Tab-separated table of C-alpha atoms in Angstrom:
chain	number	residue	atom	x	y	z
A	1	MET	CA	-20.575	17.446	4.760
A	2	ASN	CA	-17.574	18.120	7.870
A	3	ALA	CA	-14.716	19.764	6.816
A	4	TRP	CA	-11.137	17.901	6.772
A	5	GLN	CA	-9.030	17.435	9.974
A	6	LEU	CA	-6.381	15.786	10.692
A	7	ASP	CA	-6.547	12.935	12.811
A	8	PRO	CA	-4.970	13.154	16.238
A	9	GLN	CA	-3.242	9.955	16.764
A	10	LEU	CA	-1.578	10.725	13.331
A	11	ALA	CA	-0.645	14.046	14.850
A	12	ASN	CA	0.840	12.736	17.815
A	13	ASP	CA	2.975	10.056	15.469
A	14	SER	CA	4.378	12.350	12.728
A	15	HIS	CA	5.891	15.603	12.462
A	16	PRO	CA	4.520	18.373	9.209
A	17	LEU	CA	6.843	18.476	6.083
A	18	ILE	CA	4.901	20.075	3.229
A	19	SER	CA	1.214	20.698	2.107
A	20	GLY	CA	0.806	19.503	-1.629
A	21	GLY	CA	-2.043	20.201	-4.065
A	22	LEU	CA	-3.609	17.084	-2.167
A	23	CYS	CA	-1.881	15.791	0.800
A	24	ASP	CA	-0.246	16.773	3.746
A	25	VAL	CA	3.215	14.693	3.963
A	26	ARG	CA	4.495	13.946	7.518
A	27	LEU	CA	7.337	12.526	8.887
A	28	MET	CA	6.676	9.486	11.252
A	29	ASP	CA	8.666	9.796	14.529
A	30	ASP	CA	10.793	6.519	14.238
A	31	ALA	CA	14.167	6.859	13.279
A	32	ASN	CA	14.241	3.404	12.371
A	33	TYR	CA	13.451	3.991	9.122
A	34	PRO	CA	13.176	7.036	6.315
A	35	TRP	CA	9.338	7.121	7.033
A	36	LEU	CA	6.935	9.288	5.534
A	37	ILE	CA	2.781	9.747	5.241
A	38	LEU	CA	0.585	11.120	3.024
A	39	VAL	CA	-2.702	12.316	4.099
A	40	PRO	CA	-5.483	13.477	1.760
A	41	ARG	CA	-7.140	16.595	2.621
A	42	VAL	CA	-10.595	15.148	1.963
A	43	ALA	CA	-13.165	15.000	4.919
A	44	ASP	CA	-14.370	11.418	6.116
A	45	ALA	CA	-12.363	9.501	3.462
A	46	CYS	CA	-11.342	6.079	4.805
A	47	GLU	CA	-10.878	4.161	1.269
A	48	LEU	CA	-9.336	4.876	-2.068
A	49	PHE	CA	-13.345	4.569	-3.647
A	50	ASP	CA	-14.450	7.756	-1.124
A	51	LEU	CA	-11.274	10.028	-3.312
A	52	ASN	CA	-12.885	11.148	-7.417
A	53	ALA	CA	-10.580	9.956	-9.979
A	54	ASN	CA	-9.195	13.555	-10.082
A	55	GLN	CA	-8.040	13.241	-6.316
A	56	ARG	CA	-7.040	9.625	-6.972
A	57	ARG	CA	-4.718	10.444	-10.113
A	58	THR	CA	-3.021	13.470	-7.762
A	59	LEU	CA	-2.590	10.848	-4.988
A	60	ILE	CA	-0.611	8.350	-6.840
A	61	GLU	CA	1.608	11.013	-8.452
A	62	GLU	CA	2.250	12.739	-5.065
A	63	ILE	CA	2.701	9.258	-4.039
A	64	THR	CA	5.732	8.692	-6.628
A	65	ASP	CA	7.398	12.678	-5.799
A	66	THR	CA	7.655	11.200	-2.280
A	67	GLU	CA	9.258	7.640	-3.576
A	68	ASN	CA	11.678	9.909	-5.733
A	69	ALA	CA	12.518	11.736	-2.938
A	70	LEU	CA	13.184	9.536	-0.847
A	71	LYS	CA	15.451	7.744	-3.268
A	72	ASP	CA	17.182	10.187	-4.131
A	73	LEU	CA	17.954	11.216	-0.435
A	74	PHE	CA	18.179	7.631	1.484
A	75	ALA	CA	18.954	5.255	-1.478
A	76	PRO	CA	17.042	2.470	0.141
A	77	ASP	CA	17.150	-0.900	-1.033
A	78	LYS	CA	13.224	-1.287	-1.562
A	79	LEU	CA	10.291	1.200	-1.138
A	80	ASN	CA	6.517	0.194	0.521
A	81	VAL	CA	3.645	2.020	-0.007
A	82	ALA	CA	0.615	0.875	1.703
A	83	ALA	CA	-2.476	2.359	3.217
A	84	LEU	CA	-3.822	0.024	5.867
A	85	GLY	CA	-6.284	1.747	8.773
A	86	ASN	CA	-6.691	-0.910	10.639
A	87	MET	CA	-5.382	1.637	13.914
A	88	VAL	CA	-6.399	4.956	12.648
A	89	PRO	CA	-9.190	5.104	9.367
A	90	GLN	CA	-8.472	8.178	8.457
A	91	LEU	CA	-7.297	8.001	4.985
A	92	HIS	CA	-2.840	7.578	5.137
A	93	VAL	CA	-0.453	6.198	2.832
A	94	HIS	CA	2.774	5.060	4.285
A	95	VAL	CA	5.798	5.428	2.262
A	96	ILE	CA	8.784	4.164	3.532
A	97	ALA	CA	12.373	3.318	2.756
A	98	ARG	CA	13.811	0.223	3.691
A	99	TYR	CA	16.759	-1.638	3.385
A	100	THR	CA	17.826	-4.654	3.504
A	101	SER	CA	19.868	-4.122	7.028
A	102	ASP	CA	16.782	-2.312	8.487
A	103	PRO	CA	15.451	-3.824	12.270
A	104	ALA	CA	12.329	-5.267	10.711
A	105	TRP	CA	13.760	-6.445	7.082
A	106	PRO	CA	12.368	-8.544	5.087
A	107	SER	CA	8.799	-7.870	6.923
A	108	PRO	CA	6.814	-4.976	6.805
A	109	VAL	CA	7.513	-2.374	9.478
A	110	TRP	CA	4.323	-2.598	11.608
A	111	GLY	CA	4.698	-4.126	14.791
A	112	ARG	CA	7.820	-5.055	14.417
A	113	ALA	CA	10.855	-2.815	16.162
A	114	GLN	CA	9.912	-0.448	18.893
A	115	ALA	CA	9.620	3.270	17.301
A	116	ARG	CA	12.547	4.988	17.899
A	117	PRO	CA	11.613	9.157	18.135
A	118	TYR	CA	13.921	11.519	16.185
A	119	THR	CA	16.065	13.764	18.979
A	120	PRO	CA	15.786	17.025	17.877
A	121	GLU	CA	18.924	17.521	16.020
A	122	GLN	CA	18.164	14.500	13.538
A	123	LEU	CA	14.404	15.755	13.588
A	124	SER	CA	15.441	19.039	12.165
A	125	GLU	CA	18.477	17.640	10.321
A	126	ARG	CA	15.969	15.120	8.633
A	127	SER	CA	12.892	17.876	8.019
A	128	ARG	CA	14.847	20.660	6.431
A	129	ARG	CA	16.233	18.197	3.962
A	130	LEU	CA	13.115	16.614	2.707
A	131	ILE	CA	11.336	19.759	2.915
A	132	GLU	CA	13.842	21.105	0.583
A	133	ARG	CA	13.429	18.018	-1.817
A	134	LEU	CA	10.228	17.675	-1.858
A	135	ARG	CA	8.666	21.565	-2.446
B	1	MET	CA	13.937	-4.652	-22.710
B	2	ASN	CA	12.736	-7.982	-21.434
B	3	ALA	CA	9.150	-9.362	-22.095
B	4	TRP	CA	6.806	-9.281	-18.960
B	5	GLN	CA	6.387	-12.468	-17.554
B	6	LEU	CA	4.735	-13.024	-13.881
B	7	ASP	CA	7.147	-13.577	-11.303
B	8	PRO	CA	7.483	-17.526	-10.283
B	9	GLN	CA	6.414	-16.717	-6.776
B	10	LEU	CA	3.739	-15.010	-7.326
B	11	ALA	CA	2.482	-17.448	-9.831
B	12	ASN	CA	2.948	-20.507	-7.179
B	13	ASP	CA	1.154	-18.147	-4.917
B	14	SER	CA	-2.298	-16.896	-6.505
B	15	HIS	CA	-4.810	-18.099	-9.018
B	16	PRO	CA	-5.366	-16.118	-11.923
B	17	LEU	CA	-8.856	-13.947	-11.983
B	18	ILE	CA	-9.158	-11.516	-15.158
B	19	SER	CA	-6.014	-9.841	-17.002
B	20	GLY	CA	-7.250	-6.025	-16.982
B	21	GLY	CA	-6.020	-2.746	-18.949
B	22	LEU	CA	-3.208	-2.625	-16.928
B	23	CYS	CA	-3.052	-5.696	-14.565
B	24	ASP	CA	-3.330	-9.406	-14.098
B	25	VAL	CA	-5.740	-9.771	-11.077
B	26	ARG	CA	-4.800	-12.974	-8.999
B	27	LEU	CA	-6.352	-14.388	-5.982
B	28	MET	CA	-4.074	-15.062	-2.923
B	29	ASP	CA	-3.878	-19.182	-2.585
B	30	ASP	CA	-5.154	-18.096	1.651
B	31	ALA	CA	-8.903	-18.382	2.454
B	32	ASN	CA	-7.995	-16.282	5.515
B	33	TYR	CA	-8.691	-13.578	3.824
B	34	PRO	CA	-10.430	-12.523	0.670
B	35	TRP	CA	-7.085	-11.894	-1.030
B	36	LEU	CA	-5.902	-10.274	-4.193
B	37	ILE	CA	-2.925	-9.187	-6.188
B	38	LEU	CA	-2.693	-6.478	-9.034
B	39	VAL	CA	0.169	-6.806	-11.009
B	40	PRO	CA	0.947	-4.629	-13.653
B	41	ARG	CA	2.230	-6.587	-17.010
B	42	VAL	CA	5.273	-3.391	-17.394
B	43	ALA	CA	8.517	-5.592	-17.989
B	44	ASP	CA	11.110	-4.854	-14.904
B	45	ALA	CA	8.903	-2.756	-12.588
B	46	CYS	CA	9.443	-2.820	-9.155
B	47	GLU	CA	8.527	0.924	-7.658
B	48	LEU	CA	5.686	3.187	-9.105
B	49	PHE	CA	8.132	5.297	-10.537
B	50	ASP	CA	8.975	2.534	-12.814
B	51	LEU	CA	5.493	3.032	-14.628
B	52	ASN	CA	4.517	6.221	-16.535
B	53	ALA	CA	1.756	8.550	-15.327
B	54	ASN	CA	-0.676	6.912	-17.761
B	55	GLN	CA	0.175	3.548	-16.304
B	56	ARG	CA	-0.295	4.849	-12.950
B	57	ARG	CA	-3.926	6.367	-13.239
B	58	THR	CA	-4.949	3.272	-14.774
B	59	LEU	CA	-3.362	0.961	-11.653
B	60	ILE	CA	-4.900	3.134	-9.451
B	61	GLU	CA	-8.772	3.081	-10.815
B	62	GLU	CA	-7.663	-0.780	-11.058
B	63	ILE	CA	-7.104	-1.205	-7.629
B	64	THR	CA	-10.050	0.712	-7.037
B	65	ASP	CA	-12.457	-0.884	-8.885
B	66	THR	CA	-10.914	-3.978	-6.968
B	67	GLU	CA	-11.634	-2.490	-3.845
B	68	ASN	CA	-15.203	-2.056	-4.651
B	69	ALA	CA	-15.565	-5.507	-5.672
B	70	LEU	CA	-14.059	-6.895	-2.825
B	71	LYS	CA	-16.681	-4.443	-0.853
B	72	ASP	CA	-19.528	-5.694	-2.524
B	73	LEU	CA	-19.080	-9.071	-2.265
B	74	PHE	CA	-17.762	-9.343	0.911
B	75	ALA	CA	-18.752	-6.588	3.047
B	76	PRO	CA	-15.354	-6.329	4.838
B	77	ASP	CA	-14.782	-3.412	7.837
B	78	LYS	CA	-11.731	-2.615	6.381
B	79	LEU	CA	-9.832	-2.187	2.635
B	80	ASN	CA	-6.311	-2.809	2.910
B	81	VAL	CA	-3.976	-1.592	0.038
B	82	ALA	CA	0.220	-2.341	-0.611
B	83	ALA	CA	2.794	-2.541	-2.782
B	84	LEU	CA	5.569	-3.912	-0.496
B	85	GLY	CA	7.939	-6.036	-2.743
B	86	ASN	CA	10.787	-7.079	-0.063
B	87	MET	CA	10.635	-10.898	-1.056
B	88	VAL	CA	9.100	-10.650	-4.495
B	89	PRO	CA	10.769	-7.335	-5.856
B	90	GLN	CA	8.066	-7.128	-8.841
B	91	LEU	CA	5.570	-4.640	-8.564
B	92	HIS	CA	2.508	-6.136	-7.053
B	93	VAL	CA	-0.408	-4.540	-5.206
B	94	HIS	CA	-2.439	-6.257	-2.258
B	95	VAL	CA	-5.992	-5.521	-1.768
B	96	ILE	CA	-7.305	-7.193	0.667
B	97	ALA	CA	-10.755	-7.340	2.446
B	98	ARG	CA	-10.144	-7.367	6.599
B	99	TYR	CA	-12.237	-8.095	9.290
B	100	THR	CA	-12.015	-7.102	12.866
B	101	SER	CA	-12.466	-11.214	13.615
B	102	ASP	CA	-10.015	-12.021	10.992
B	103	PRO	CA	-6.830	-14.197	12.772
B	104	ALA	CA	-4.312	-11.081	11.730
B	105	TRP	CA	-6.464	-8.335	12.891
B	106	PRO	CA	-5.647	-5.360	13.343
B	107	SER	CA	-2.043	-6.127	12.144
B	108	PRO	CA	-1.213	-6.158	8.665
B	109	VAL	CA	-1.739	-9.572	7.354
B	110	TRP	CA	2.103	-10.676	6.414
B	111	GLY	CA	3.694	-13.206	8.641
B	112	ARG	CA	1.083	-13.599	11.036
B	113	ALA	CA	-1.735	-16.309	10.522
B	114	GLN	CA	-0.388	-19.575	8.395
B	115	ALA	CA	-2.159	-19.310	4.969
B	116	ARG	CA	-4.831	-21.420	4.892
B	117	PRO	CA	-5.173	-22.846	1.136
B	118	TYR	CA	-8.803	-22.953	-0.726
B	119	THR	CA	-10.176	-26.437	-1.499
B	120	PRO	CA	-10.738	-26.969	-4.667
B	121	GLU	CA	-14.589	-26.182	-4.467
B	122	GLN	CA	-13.783	-22.867	-2.461
B	123	LEU	CA	-11.730	-21.659	-5.064
B	124	SER	CA	-13.981	-22.592	-7.739
B	125	GLU	CA	-16.453	-20.620	-5.912
B	126	ARG	CA	-14.721	-17.473	-5.059
B	127	SER	CA	-12.813	-17.190	-8.012
B	128	ARG	CA	-16.517	-17.711	-10.152
B	129	ARG	CA	-18.073	-14.897	-8.275
B	130	LEU	CA	-14.868	-12.772	-8.147
B	131	ILE	CA	-14.050	-12.710	-11.940
B	132	GLU	CA	-18.065	-12.231	-12.481
B	133	ARG	CA	-17.954	-9.014	-10.562
B	134	LEU	CA	-14.170	-8.106	-12.088
B	135	ARG	CA	-15.124	-8.366	-15.545
């Protein structure tokens, strides 16, 4: 059995925020949307059925905590939650705050607007607020 | 408090399969992909935090049952799970069997290929197999 290790592509596309009971929570490096990913620290997991029932229960609670944090901090019009994995098979869940004014609305975010990396100042400010709220 | 009622747009885009403990499971009328939606029968729910913890636990188990059914029946390359709701806010979860040869791969399915409605024969055959496996 392999030890869990964060996929290098996910590591490259996002910044660490907190390590929850099951998942590492990370901020996607795209200032177009407040966009988090949750990555369960379970080796070789690609689909929900690769987790056990206890892990799934923790996962959906950690997703919900993240939704609540995004709602409180960013007052979005809608939240989007998705586990796709077509590009990176390691199980990871997107939780994205959406606005009717954002560059992809009403489409899903993938493949729409070019990613807008955070400036160091934006990244530091946004990460600080998220970490404070998610802890 | 309103009684739960299936959103008319979801009703129009999909066909009923089974009624689980929490969710109605329906087949999207698009033969491009084996594509199910799960709709929790909870009035006014739009986000995961609109369910209680017991309902969320049931939801993720019903999603996983659905993933297992799609895997067994259709041997996909990947499963996609998503709760978006940008077009139809009523909480509903997409569970989609994806193939590296399907018309949207590796993108998410939304807004890519034009929907291909099932013929009556295809619909009846696919529904029968799914209902048998999901029951």
